Every structure is written in structure tokens, then in C-alpha cells.
Amino acid sequence: MSKMAEYDGPILEIDKLSISFFTRLREIPAVMDFSVSVQPGEAVGLVGESGCGKSTVALGVMQDLGKNGRVVGGTIKFKGRDLAEMSAEELRDIRGNEIAMIYQEPMASLNPAMKIGKQLMEVPMIHEGVSQEEAYSRALEVVTDVRLPDPERMLNSFPHQLSGGQQQRIVIAMALMSKPALLILDEPTTALDVTVEAAVVELVKDLGKKYGTSMLFISHNLGLVLETCDRLCVMYSGEAVERGSIKDVFDEMQHPYTQALFRSIPLPGADKNSRPLVAIPGNFPLPHERPSGCNFGPRCDYFEEGRCDAKDILMEAVPGNDRHHTRCLKFQEIDWNAPLALADQKDKGEIGRVVLKMDNLKKYYEVAANALFGGGEKKVVKANETLSFEAHESETLAIVGESGCGKSTFAKVLMGLETATDGQILLDNRNIEDVPIEERDAKTVGEVQMVFQNPFDTLNPSMTVGRQIIRALEIFGIGNSEAERKKRMLELLDLVKLPRAFAERMPRQLSGGQKQRVGIARAFAGDARIVVADEPVSALDVSVQAAVTDLLMEIQREQKTTLLFISHDLSIVRYLSDRVMVMYLGHVVELGTTDQVFAPPYHPYTEALLSAVPIADTSVEKQHIVLDGDIPSAMNPPPGCPFQTRCRWKSEVPDGRCESHVPPVQTLTDGHQVKCHLAEDVLARMEPVIKVAAE
């Protein structure tokens, strides 16, 4: 099968596309009047919150809408030909050969029982009928292209023997095997760590250039789209609301929803006290409950009754720029440069006495070298290595690091779900490191609470919201009667800004952000002194993230809580934390105030982390540091400094100390600690990673 004849128009042209899903009761419109085109070699970003229809568009392009979904209007053309008019056989030839798709979860695209090499070789053998030798050499080339170490060993491995970042690279390699004309990426890096994400994004950009592939990049992360795409399209509730080049949309936005999105992301310069984030009011409409007229109307600052809700609104070109479109009746009347009406400035809570003190905490696990059959020597996994710090009343201490660095292990020891191997944890001068949770009294359990990453897993699906909070109050021994507890439960709902009527609702009737609020209400039920928030907003949409982080800060101000905020998202950390602790492979590599950690000198790992975070701001210039390789396994960490295998400053240290000795903790100015062999004069040469261009 030869590729379709050379074609010089747009590779993908979607025109006034509408897709609906049909249930027994009704037709549910998922995408309406959606148009976008992708030119040869161009990368177009599709941005929006979950449920806005962006993945449905991708499935429409793949002609894979299942038995309930169908295109009810408009066309999708690939290289000038309407996909709806192609036969099943033609589609099969195009799919995977000319149009390839990379999904969010790499394991879903790999066959667990088949070696990687064989899976890659299948693509050209099936689509192009090439010989086994040619397919193998092509597989080897692509695996080398996606920068995987030891390509021959990779081809001979099974998927489970690779880390998440390596699996995702294999999936990208598989998509590139047949040199497709169009690559659709659906949130391809959500499941990866930031430094791995940075490397994968870099890779996708380079390969796009090398193979001349056009890309449709679906994401909810505006920073990523800024770094990877030429143009973007913003979606809201099934419709495109704004389209244009990156610069048009980021710097000269013409739609209230785009503006509201940007106001809810913590960009450099946002500050939790003087410049708080502005959450988008109200909730996302369900597909069968959309308002009349403008879908964004009920949540829009510029809404005008009788005009914005009178009739369907179409996309219009912005005068003077035929490639910038918006779906707003009032875009020419709005002053887009008006300064933001400042939300109430908050006074910063006074940071009080030490509530929690950790001293040389260690947590080791013993695992059998051969985990499947027991036998063999035992190996020790050092999940936490000599952790020491203090946390004060009303303080937010962020714990930053990538998966496997030991941050969740430390949270488990603090909660009493695990006991420490060595060292001590003092809560108000009481030792709690050896007291497992079942032996802690109700007061201690109530004082140290946790808000988890995924709100869906922590609520009981068969109990109303009110009942779940009352149950927590009973366990913490709060209130003398059912009536008192009910009153306290309603006050807790007020505290997390949920309507009191929600007490009667079941978890399935709540959105993700609302469920997370119930989790927070439950955590504060026992007058918590310390709340460990483990990635509490990473599963939520950006507009909801702003509201939930704000809520945590407000409760902290009222209740003087100590917040331990575990995260790998440095922009949120910068926005809300007072002090930051950076962890790598069980070690604390840097500890200081937020200002100290975000300005040079850095630990080399912190420097790489800062460079990896995508920032949705065209005026920001970043140093470009991509780390080689994946995070080493805690089962066999490298000798010497845990970071030495990926460190770009290693050559500055004489006599190979990095490879033989664990570095000492150096204290720089004002208690700023860095665990590193670099001499002070070398640290002083470091330049800022993030520079904001002068206005």
C-alpha cells in the first residue's frame, strides 16, 4: 500500500463538526460546530477542561466513536478526502499508517505478553508488507530516535520491565514506525514526572521536525501547549471558543473563558496574599443542560441578559487577523487590557511555634531480592534517608520531588500507617514515630489528617456526604449528641463552601472538585493541627484547582493549620508555600524558604526541576536543561550522591567525590540547606532558570 498521493493543502481539515452520543433517553451533543485545520508540519494544540469534548474530536478523526456515537453534522477531511466517505478497508490503511494516535496511558497501548521489538515490527510488516529484517532495523532506528538507552535490550524486553517514561517513549516510537502524516497526542504526558515530561515533549518536537509530521496535541496544560505548538484552539463545553496562533491567544486573547483560564493558573508573580488566583465561578454545564445562547454565559463576567442568551453564537474572525477567531458577541466592546479587579487581599497568617519536628527520620523496607518466589538475599530499600526539618503553626511546607523520591512514604510514617526505622517525629513534643495508627488516641488521629490525590477513592460510594462527615466526627469523639454533630457537619460544609443541601447527596452526584472539598471537610472534622495534602489538586481541572487551593489557604488562616503540601507541580508550590523541601531518592537535597529555593544557587536537581515546569506565559524565558535517563530505582541507588548519574555539574567537583561519597549538607545564607559537593564559589555562578522579560 503506497501512501496517499502527495497533497499540499491542509493535512487535517475539520469543518463545522458536530458529534452526538445517543442513549435510550436522549441525544447528548458532545461536540458542536467545531472547526480547526492543521497545515503540513504544523502542531496545533487543543486545550480545554475535562468533559469539553477534545478527546471526542480525536476519536472522530480516528473514526472510532463506538456504537453510540456518530457525526451528526460537518466534515472531517484528511489530505482533502472526507473520512466519512471512505470504505472500512481504506480507513484501516490510513489508521496507524497515515494517522497515528498516542494515548494518555502508555500501558493501554502495549501488549503485556509480547516483547517490545515484536510489537514495533508488526506495524510496518502489516501496513507496508516489509521484511522482518527491514522491520527490525527500522524498530532499532526509532527506539534510538526516542532516546532510549541500550536499544537492543529494549527491543528484547517486555513492557512491564520498563518505567512509565520509557513505556511512553516506546508508544511514541510505535506511532512513528510508519512515518505518519498526522500524529494525534491525547494528554501524552499526564502520567509522567515533570523531568521525564520535559524530555518527552522535547522529543516530540524534535521528531515532528525530523519526520515532518503534523500534530494535533490535546492537553489541559497551557504551558505544555505553549512549548510544543504553533497554533491553538480553546474548547469549552463542546465548542471551540477561540482559535489562533500561540501569540494571538496568549497575548491578545479575545474570549472571556480564555481570560478566566489564565487568571486561575499560578504564573510567576502570583502570590497567595497580595495577588490571589481568581477561580471561575459556578460549574461546567452538563452536555444535556447547556444554557441557551453562549455556553459560558452563566459564568462570564461580561454576560448581558437578552443578548448573550438570545441565539446561538458563531465563530467570528478578529478584525485585522484572519487566522484569529473567537465565539463572543462582545469581544470588540471588552477592554482586554483592563487591570484585574483585585480579589480581597489577605493578611498572611502569623507563623507560630514549632508543631512538628523530625529528627534524622529513616524508613527502610526489606524486600526479597526475588520478590516472586521469596528466596535469595534480602535487599534494603531506603525510602527515607535521615530526614530532618521543623514545621510551624500556620505554615505551608511544600515537599517536592518526583515519583519514587520517598515523599508519600514519609507521609505514611507521619500518619502512623507505617512506623519509622530510626529517628524521631515529635508532635507538640510527643514522640509518635513508633505509634501505629491503631494505637493512637482519637485526639492524635484527629490532629494529623490527610487529603489524598484522588477524591474518588476516598469517599464511601454508598453513604451520603453528610453521613461520611458525621462518621468522622464520631471517630474523633467530637460532639455529645447526634444533633451537635449534625450542626458541626453543616458548619464544615460551610467551611469548604459547599451548599448545605449537599449533605443529602451521594458522592456520584458530585463533580471532582466537589468531592475533593468533602475530603477536605472530613480532614478538618477533628480540628486538625497538621494536614498532609498529597497532590490534592493534580486530578482536578485548572479552574477548580484555583478554588481548592484558595480554600485550603483560607482554612489555614482561620484554623492556624500546618499544611504539608506534597506536589511535583512547582508553579502551585511557588504560589502557596512558605518553605520548600526538595527530595530525590529518599534524600532531602534542598530545604529553604520559597524565595531561597526558587532563586539561585540551587541544588542541581532543583535547577533541572525548575527548567522542566511548563509555564503558560510568553514573556518568560527559561534555561533549557533536559535530564538524561530516568530516576534510578530505590532498590539499587547509585553510590555516592543519589543524583550523580544525571547531574550536569558533576565535572565541577574534583577527585570523583560525587561517585563515592554521599554529600554533606551545606548551610548557605539564612538557613538555606543544600546537600551537594559543589563548592560555594561554583554554586554562586548559577544563573536563574526562569527569567521574566521586562515589560
Short mmCIF file of N, CA and C in Angstrom, two decimals, residues 313-459:
data_model
loop_
_atom_site.label_atom_id
_atom_site.label_comp_id
_atom_site.label_asym_id
_atom_site.label_seq_id
_atom_site.Cartn_x
_atom_site.Cartn_y
_atom_site.Cartn_z
N ILE A 313 -24.30 31.44 19.06
CA ILE A 313 -23.24 32.39 18.71
C ILE A 313 -22.23 31.67 17.82
N LEU A 314 -21.84 32.32 16.73
CA LEU A 314 -20.92 31.68 15.79
C LEU A 314 -19.51 32.24 15.96
N MET A 315 -18.53 31.50 15.42
CA MET A 315 -17.15 31.97 15.46
C MET A 315 -17.02 33.17 14.52
N GLU A 316 -16.28 34.20 14.96
CA GLU A 316 -16.05 35.37 14.10
C GLU A 316 -14.56 35.63 14.03
N ALA A 317 -14.11 36.14 12.88
CA ALA A 317 -12.69 36.50 12.76
C ALA A 317 -12.43 37.80 13.51
N VAL A 318 -11.29 37.88 14.15
CA VAL A 318 -10.90 39.11 14.84
C VAL A 318 -10.41 40.08 13.76
N PRO A 319 -10.95 41.30 13.71
CA PRO A 319 -10.56 42.24 12.64
C PRO A 319 -9.04 42.41 12.60
N GLY A 320 -8.50 42.40 11.37
CA GLY A 320 -7.07 42.62 11.21
C GLY A 320 -6.25 41.34 11.34
N ASN A 321 -6.94 40.20 11.62
CA ASN A 321 -6.18 38.95 11.76
C ASN A 321 -7.07 37.79 11.33
N ASP A 322 -6.95 37.37 10.08
CA ASP A 322 -7.89 36.38 9.56
C ASP A 322 -7.66 34.98 10.12
N ARG A 323 -6.57 34.78 10.90
CA ARG A 323 -6.38 33.44 11.47
C ARG A 323 -6.65 33.41 12.97
N HIS A 324 -7.27 34.48 13.48
CA HIS A 324 -7.63 34.53 14.90
C HIS A 324 -9.16 34.67 14.99
N HIS A 325 -9.82 33.65 15.58
CA HIS A 325 -11.29 33.66 15.65
C HIS A 325 -11.75 33.56 17.10
N THR A 326 -12.94 34.11 17.37
CA THR A 326 -13.50 33.98 18.72
C THR A 326 -15.01 33.79 18.63
N ARG A 327 -15.58 33.15 19.67
CA ARG A 327 -17.03 32.93 19.71
C ARG A 327 -17.60 33.80 20.84
N CYS A 328 -17.65 35.11 20.58
CA CYS A 328 -18.14 36.02 21.63
C CYS A 328 -18.77 37.22 20.94
N LEU A 329 -19.98 37.60 21.37
CA LEU A 329 -20.66 38.73 20.73
C LEU A 329 -20.01 40.06 21.10
N LYS A 330 -19.40 40.10 22.30
CA LYS A 330 -18.97 41.40 22.84
C LYS A 330 -17.47 41.61 22.76
N PHE A 331 -16.76 40.75 21.99
CA PHE A 331 -15.29 40.80 22.10
C PHE A 331 -14.72 42.16 21.72
N GLN A 332 -15.45 42.93 20.86
CA GLN A 332 -14.90 44.23 20.47
C GLN A 332 -15.25 45.33 21.47
N GLU A 333 -16.15 45.01 22.42
CA GLU A 333 -16.54 46.03 23.41
C GLU A 333 -15.76 45.86 24.72
N ILE A 334 -15.14 44.70 24.91
CA ILE A 334 -14.47 44.43 26.19
C ILE A 334 -13.09 45.07 26.19
N ASP A 335 -12.73 45.70 27.31
CA ASP A 335 -11.37 46.24 27.43
C ASP A 335 -10.47 45.11 27.94
N TRP A 336 -9.77 44.44 27.00
CA TRP A 336 -8.99 43.25 27.38
C TRP A 336 -7.77 43.60 28.22
N ASN A 337 -7.37 44.87 28.18
CA ASN A 337 -6.17 45.24 28.94
C ASN A 337 -6.49 45.86 30.29
N ALA A 338 -7.79 45.91 30.64
CA ALA A 338 -8.16 46.49 31.94
C ALA A 338 -7.46 45.72 33.04
N PRO A 339 -6.93 46.44 34.05
CA PRO A 339 -6.26 45.71 35.13
C PRO A 339 -7.27 44.84 35.87
N LEU A 340 -6.80 43.76 36.41
CA LEU A 340 -7.65 42.81 37.10
C LEU A 340 -8.16 43.46 38.38
N ALA A 341 -9.49 43.45 38.57
CA ALA A 341 -10.02 43.94 39.84
C ALA A 341 -9.50 42.99 40.91
N LEU A 342 -8.69 43.50 41.81
CA LEU A 342 -8.01 42.60 42.75
C LEU A 342 -9.00 41.93 43.67
N ALA A 343 -8.82 40.65 43.84
CA ALA A 343 -9.62 39.96 44.85
C ALA A 343 -9.17 40.51 46.20
N ASP A 344 -9.96 40.26 47.25
CA ASP A 344 -9.59 40.78 48.58
C ASP A 344 -8.18 40.36 48.90
N GLN A 345 -7.37 41.35 49.27
CA GLN A 345 -6.01 40.98 49.69
C GLN A 345 -6.11 40.36 51.07
N LYS A 346 -5.37 39.28 51.24
CA LYS A 346 -5.46 38.57 52.52
C LYS A 346 -4.24 38.90 53.37
N ASP A 347 -4.46 38.99 54.67
CA ASP A 347 -3.30 39.14 55.56
C ASP A 347 -2.69 37.77 55.74
N LYS A 348 -1.39 37.76 55.76
CA LYS A 348 -0.70 36.48 55.92
C LYS A 348 -0.82 36.04 57.36
N GLY A 349 -1.15 34.75 57.56
CA GLY A 349 -1.24 34.24 58.93
C GLY A 349 0.14 34.32 59.59
N GLU A 350 0.17 34.71 60.86
CA GLU A 350 1.45 34.76 61.57
C GLU A 350 1.96 33.34 61.76
N ILE A 351 3.20 33.09 61.37
CA ILE A 351 3.74 31.74 61.54
C ILE A 351 4.13 31.58 63.00
N GLY A 352 3.60 30.54 63.64
CA GLY A 352 3.74 30.40 65.09
C GLY A 352 4.85 29.44 65.49
N ARG A 353 4.60 28.75 66.61
CA ARG A 353 5.64 27.90 67.19
C ARG A 353 5.77 26.60 66.41
N VAL A 354 6.80 25.83 66.74
CA VAL A 354 7.03 24.54 66.07
C VAL A 354 5.97 23.54 66.53
N VAL A 355 5.26 22.94 65.58
CA VAL A 355 4.23 21.96 65.91
C VAL A 355 4.79 20.55 65.67
N LEU A 356 5.60 20.45 64.61
CA LEU A 356 6.08 19.13 64.19
C LEU A 356 7.59 19.21 64.00
N LYS A 357 8.29 18.24 64.55
CA LYS A 357 9.74 18.25 64.39
C LYS A 357 10.16 16.84 64.00
N MET A 358 10.96 16.74 62.96
CA MET A 358 11.50 15.45 62.56
C MET A 358 12.99 15.47 62.73
N ASP A 359 13.52 14.40 63.26
CA ASP A 359 14.94 14.37 63.53
C ASP A 359 15.52 13.07 62.98
N ASN A 360 16.36 13.20 61.94
CA ASN A 360 17.04 12.03 61.35
C ASN A 360 16.12 10.84 61.10
N LEU A 361 14.93 11.12 60.60
CA LEU A 361 13.98 10.04 60.34
C LEU A 361 14.50 9.14 59.21
N LYS A 362 14.44 7.82 59.45
CA LYS A 362 14.78 6.87 58.39
C LYS A 362 13.63 5.90 58.24
N LYS A 363 13.35 5.51 57.01
CA LYS A 363 12.38 4.45 56.78
C LYS A 363 12.96 3.52 55.74
N TYR A 364 13.29 2.29 56.16
CA TYR A 364 13.82 1.30 55.24
C TYR A 364 12.80 0.17 55.09
N TYR A 365 12.73 -0.39 53.91
CA TYR A 365 11.91 -1.58 53.71
C TYR A 365 12.84 -2.73 53.36
N GLU A 366 12.53 -3.91 53.86
CA GLU A 366 13.29 -5.09 53.42
C GLU A 366 12.48 -5.81 52.37
N VAL A 367 13.09 -6.08 51.24
CA VAL A 367 12.37 -6.84 50.22
C VAL A 367 13.24 -8.01 49.78
N ALA A 368 12.57 -9.10 49.45
CA ALA A 368 13.33 -10.24 48.95
C ALA A 368 13.87 -9.88 47.58
N ALA A 369 15.11 -10.27 47.30
CA ALA A 369 15.71 -9.93 46.01
C ALA A 369 14.87 -10.54 44.89
N ASN A 370 14.31 -11.73 45.15
CA ASN A 370 13.43 -12.34 44.17
C ASN A 370 12.02 -12.27 44.74
N ALA A 371 11.33 -11.19 44.44
CA ALA A 371 10.07 -10.91 45.11
C ALA A 371 9.01 -11.97 44.82
N LEU A 372 9.11 -12.62 43.65
CA LEU A 372 8.06 -13.54 43.24
C LEU A 372 8.09 -14.83 44.06
N PHE A 373 9.30 -15.34 44.29
CA PHE A 373 9.37 -16.66 44.94
C PHE A 373 10.04 -16.59 46.31
N GLY A 374 10.19 -15.39 46.85
CA GLY A 374 10.80 -15.30 48.18
C GLY A 374 12.30 -15.41 48.13
N GLY A 375 12.87 -16.55 47.93
CA GLY A 375 14.31 -16.85 48.05
C GLY A 375 15.27 -15.70 47.78
N GLY A 376 16.55 -16.02 47.84
CA GLY A 376 17.56 -15.00 47.52
C GLY A 376 17.84 -14.11 48.73
N GLU A 377 18.85 -13.25 48.57
CA GLU A 377 19.19 -12.38 49.69
C GLU A 377 18.10 -11.32 49.83
N LYS A 378 18.08 -10.73 51.02
CA LYS A 378 17.15 -9.62 51.20
C LYS A 378 17.84 -8.33 50.77
N LYS A 379 17.06 -7.44 50.14
CA LYS A 379 17.61 -6.13 49.79
C LYS A 379 16.93 -5.09 50.66
N VAL A 380 17.62 -4.02 50.93
CA VAL A 380 17.01 -2.96 51.72
C VAL A 380 16.71 -1.78 50.79
N VAL A 381 15.45 -1.33 50.83
CA VAL A 381 15.09 -0.14 50.07
C VAL A 381 15.06 1.02 51.05
N LYS A 382 15.91 2.01 50.81
CA LYS A 382 15.96 3.16 51.72
C LYS A 382 15.00 4.22 51.19
N ALA A 383 13.75 4.16 51.68
CA ALA A 383 12.74 5.07 51.13
C ALA A 383 12.93 6.48 51.67
N ASN A 384 13.35 6.59 52.95
CA ASN A 384 13.65 7.90 53.52
C ASN A 384 14.99 7.81 54.22
N GLU A 385 15.86 8.74 53.90
CA GLU A 385 17.22 8.70 54.45
C GLU A 385 17.46 9.97 55.27
N THR A 386 17.56 9.83 56.59
CA THR A 386 17.85 10.95 57.52
C THR A 386 17.13 12.25 57.16
N LEU A 387 15.82 12.23 57.34
CA LEU A 387 15.02 13.44 57.11
C LEU A 387 14.99 14.27 58.38
N SER A 388 15.34 15.54 58.31
CA SER A 388 15.22 16.42 59.48
C SER A 388 14.61 17.74 59.04
N PHE A 389 13.56 18.17 59.74
CA PHE A 389 13.02 19.52 59.50
C PHE A 389 12.04 19.86 60.61
N GLU A 390 11.63 21.12 60.65
CA GLU A 390 10.60 21.54 61.60
C GLU A 390 9.48 22.19 60.81
N ALA A 391 8.24 22.03 61.29
CA ALA A 391 7.12 22.73 60.64
C ALA A 391 6.37 23.51 61.72
N HIS A 392 6.01 24.74 61.38
CA HIS A 392 5.42 25.64 62.37
C HIS A 392 3.92 25.78 62.17
N GLU A 393 3.26 26.32 63.21
CA GLU A 393 1.84 26.61 63.12
C GLU A 393 1.60 27.61 61.99
N SER A 394 0.49 27.46 61.23
CA SER A 394 0.12 28.37 60.13
C SER A 394 1.11 28.38 58.98
N GLU A 395 2.00 27.39 58.91
CA GLU A 395 2.99 27.41 57.84
C GLU A 395 2.63 26.38 56.77
N THR A 396 2.94 26.70 55.53
CA THR A 396 2.81 25.71 54.46
C THR A 396 4.20 25.27 54.05
N LEU A 397 4.47 23.99 54.28
CA LEU A 397 5.76 23.44 53.88
C LEU A 397 5.50 22.53 52.68
N ALA A 398 6.11 22.85 51.54
CA ALA A 398 5.89 22.01 50.36
C ALA A 398 6.97 20.94 50.30
N ILE A 399 6.57 19.73 49.96
CA ILE A 399 7.53 18.64 49.79
C ILE A 399 7.49 18.26 48.32
N VAL A 400 8.60 18.52 47.64
CA VAL A 400 8.61 18.42 46.18
C VAL A 400 9.53 17.29 45.75
N GLY A 401 9.12 16.58 44.72
CA GLY A 401 10.00 15.53 44.21
C GLY A 401 9.19 14.67 43.26
N GLU A 402 9.91 13.81 42.54
CA GLU A 402 9.20 13.00 41.55
C GLU A 402 8.81 11.66 42.15
N SER A 403 8.08 10.86 41.38
CA SER A 403 7.61 9.60 41.93
C SER A 403 8.81 8.75 42.35
N GLY A 404 8.67 8.09 43.48
CA GLY A 404 9.76 7.24 43.96
C GLY A 404 10.77 7.98 44.80
N CYS A 405 10.52 9.29 45.12
CA CYS A 405 11.54 10.01 45.90
C CYS A 405 11.32 9.82 47.39
N GLY A 406 10.21 9.20 47.78
CA GLY A 406 10.01 8.93 49.21
C GLY A 406 9.05 9.88 49.90
N LYS A 407 8.38 10.78 49.11
CA LYS A 407 7.53 11.75 49.79
C LYS A 407 6.25 11.12 50.36
N SER A 408 5.69 10.13 49.66
CA SER A 408 4.48 9.50 50.20
C SER A 408 4.80 8.56 51.35
N THR A 409 6.01 7.95 51.31
CA THR A 409 6.43 7.08 52.43
C THR A 409 6.51 7.90 53.70
N PHE A 410 7.10 9.09 53.57
CA PHE A 410 7.24 9.96 54.74
C PHE A 410 5.85 10.34 55.28
N ALA A 411 4.89 10.58 54.37
CA ALA A 411 3.53 10.92 54.81
C ALA A 411 2.91 9.74 55.56
N LYS A 412 3.18 8.52 55.08
CA LYS A 412 2.61 7.33 55.75
C LYS A 412 3.15 7.19 57.17
N VAL A 413 4.46 7.46 57.34
CA VAL A 413 5.05 7.34 58.68
C VAL A 413 4.43 8.38 59.60
N LEU A 414 4.25 9.58 59.08
CA LEU A 414 3.66 10.66 59.88
C LEU A 414 2.23 10.30 60.29
N MET A 415 1.49 9.69 59.37
CA MET A 415 0.09 9.33 59.65
C MET A 415 -0.03 8.12 60.57
N GLY A 416 1.09 7.38 60.73
CA GLY A 416 1.01 6.17 61.55
C GLY A 416 0.62 4.94 60.75
N LEU A 417 0.58 5.06 59.41
CA LEU A 417 0.27 3.88 58.59
C LEU A 417 1.50 2.99 58.48
N GLU A 418 2.68 3.59 58.75
CA GLU A 418 3.94 2.83 58.81
C GLU A 418 4.68 3.34 60.04
N THR A 419 5.61 2.54 60.59
CA THR A 419 6.41 3.08 61.70
C THR A 419 7.83 3.30 61.19
N ALA A 420 8.53 4.24 61.87
CA ALA A 420 9.85 4.63 61.40
C ALA A 420 10.88 3.54 61.71
N THR A 421 11.95 3.48 60.90
CA THR A 421 13.05 2.55 61.15
C THR A 421 13.99 3.15 62.19
N ASP A 422 14.15 4.48 62.13
CA ASP A 422 15.09 5.14 63.04
C ASP A 422 14.73 6.62 63.08
N GLY A 423 15.25 7.35 64.08
CA GLY A 423 14.99 8.78 64.17
C GLY A 423 13.68 9.04 64.89
N GLN A 424 13.30 10.31 65.01
CA GLN A 424 12.06 10.57 65.74
C GLN A 424 11.19 11.63 65.08
N ILE A 425 9.88 11.54 65.39
CA ILE A 425 8.91 12.56 64.95
C ILE A 425 8.25 13.07 66.22
N LEU A 426 8.31 14.38 66.44
CA LEU A 426 7.70 14.96 67.63
C LEU A 426 6.50 15.81 67.21
N LEU A 427 5.33 15.48 67.76
CA LEU A 427 4.13 16.29 67.53
C LEU A 427 3.86 16.96 68.86
N ASP A 428 4.00 18.30 68.93
CA ASP A 428 3.89 19.01 70.21
C ASP A 428 4.75 18.33 71.28
N ASN A 429 5.98 18.01 70.91
CA ASN A 429 6.93 17.37 71.83
C ASN A 429 6.55 15.96 72.28
N ARG A 430 5.55 15.33 71.64
CA ARG A 430 5.26 13.92 71.94
C ARG A 430 5.84 13.08 70.81
N ASN A 431 6.51 11.98 71.15
CA ASN A 431 7.06 11.10 70.10
C ASN A 431 5.95 10.27 69.48
N ILE A 432 5.83 10.30 68.14
CA ILE A 432 4.78 9.48 67.52
C ILE A 432 5.32 8.54 66.44
N GLU A 433 6.68 8.49 66.27
CA GLU A 433 7.20 7.72 65.13
C GLU A 433 6.98 6.21 65.27
N ASP A 434 6.78 5.73 66.53
CA ASP A 434 6.63 4.28 66.72
C ASP A 434 5.19 3.89 67.03
N VAL A 435 4.28 4.87 67.01
CA VAL A 435 2.90 4.56 67.39
C VAL A 435 2.08 4.34 66.12
N PRO A 436 1.74 3.08 65.80
CA PRO A 436 0.93 2.86 64.60
C PRO A 436 -0.47 3.44 64.81
N ILE A 437 -1.18 3.66 63.73
CA ILE A 437 -2.43 4.41 63.80
C ILE A 437 -3.45 3.75 64.72
N GLU A 438 -3.46 2.40 64.77
CA GLU A 438 -4.48 1.75 65.61
C GLU A 438 -4.23 1.96 67.10
N GLU A 439 -2.99 2.38 67.45
CA GLU A 439 -2.71 2.64 68.87
C GLU A 439 -2.74 4.13 69.20
N ARG A 440 -2.97 4.97 68.21
CA ARG A 440 -3.02 6.41 68.50
C ARG A 440 -4.38 6.76 69.09
N ASP A 441 -4.41 7.71 70.02
CA ASP A 441 -5.72 8.10 70.58
C ASP A 441 -6.45 8.98 69.56
N ALA A 442 -7.76 9.12 69.80
CA ALA A 442 -8.60 9.84 68.83
C ALA A 442 -8.09 11.26 68.61
N LYS A 443 -7.55 11.87 69.66
CA LYS A 443 -7.07 13.26 69.55
C LYS A 443 -5.90 13.33 68.55
N THR A 444 -4.93 12.40 68.69
CA THR A 444 -3.77 12.43 67.78
C THR A 444 -4.21 12.14 66.35
N VAL A 445 -5.12 11.16 66.20
CA VAL A 445 -5.59 10.82 64.85
C VAL A 445 -6.27 12.03 64.22
N GLY A 446 -7.08 12.72 65.03
CA GLY A 446 -7.79 13.90 64.51
C GLY A 446 -6.84 15.04 64.18
N GLU A 447 -5.72 15.11 64.93
CA GLU A 447 -4.80 16.24 64.74
C GLU A 447 -3.94 16.11 63.48
N VAL A 448 -3.65 14.86 63.06
CA VAL A 448 -2.84 14.67 61.85
C VAL A 448 -3.74 14.01 60.80
N GLN A 449 -4.15 14.77 59.81
CA GLN A 449 -5.09 14.26 58.81
C GLN A 449 -4.50 14.40 57.41
N MET A 450 -5.14 13.72 56.46
CA MET A 450 -4.57 13.71 55.12
C MET A 450 -5.66 13.99 54.08
N VAL A 451 -5.29 14.76 53.05
CA VAL A 451 -6.17 14.95 51.89
C VAL A 451 -5.47 14.27 50.73
N PHE A 452 -6.17 13.33 50.07
CA PHE A 452 -5.49 12.49 49.08
C PHE A 452 -5.61 13.07 47.67
N GLN A 453 -4.80 12.47 46.79
CA GLN A 453 -4.74 12.94 45.42
C GLN A 453 -6.05 12.70 44.68
N ASN A 454 -6.60 11.51 44.87
CA ASN A 454 -7.76 11.18 44.06
C ASN A 454 -9.02 11.16 44.90
N PRO A 455 -9.86 12.20 44.78
CA PRO A 455 -11.03 12.30 45.65
C PRO A 455 -12.01 11.13 45.48
N PHE A 456 -11.95 10.46 44.32
CA PHE A 456 -12.93 9.39 44.06
C PHE A 456 -12.69 8.18 44.96
N ASP A 457 -11.41 7.95 45.30
CA ASP A 457 -11.09 6.72 46.03
C ASP A 457 -11.32 6.84 47.53
N THR A 458 -11.55 8.07 48.03
CA THR A 458 -11.54 8.21 49.48
C THR A 458 -12.93 8.33 50.06
N LEU A 459 -13.96 8.40 49.21
CA LEU A 459 -15.32 8.52 49.75
C LEU A 459 -16.04 7.18 49.61
#
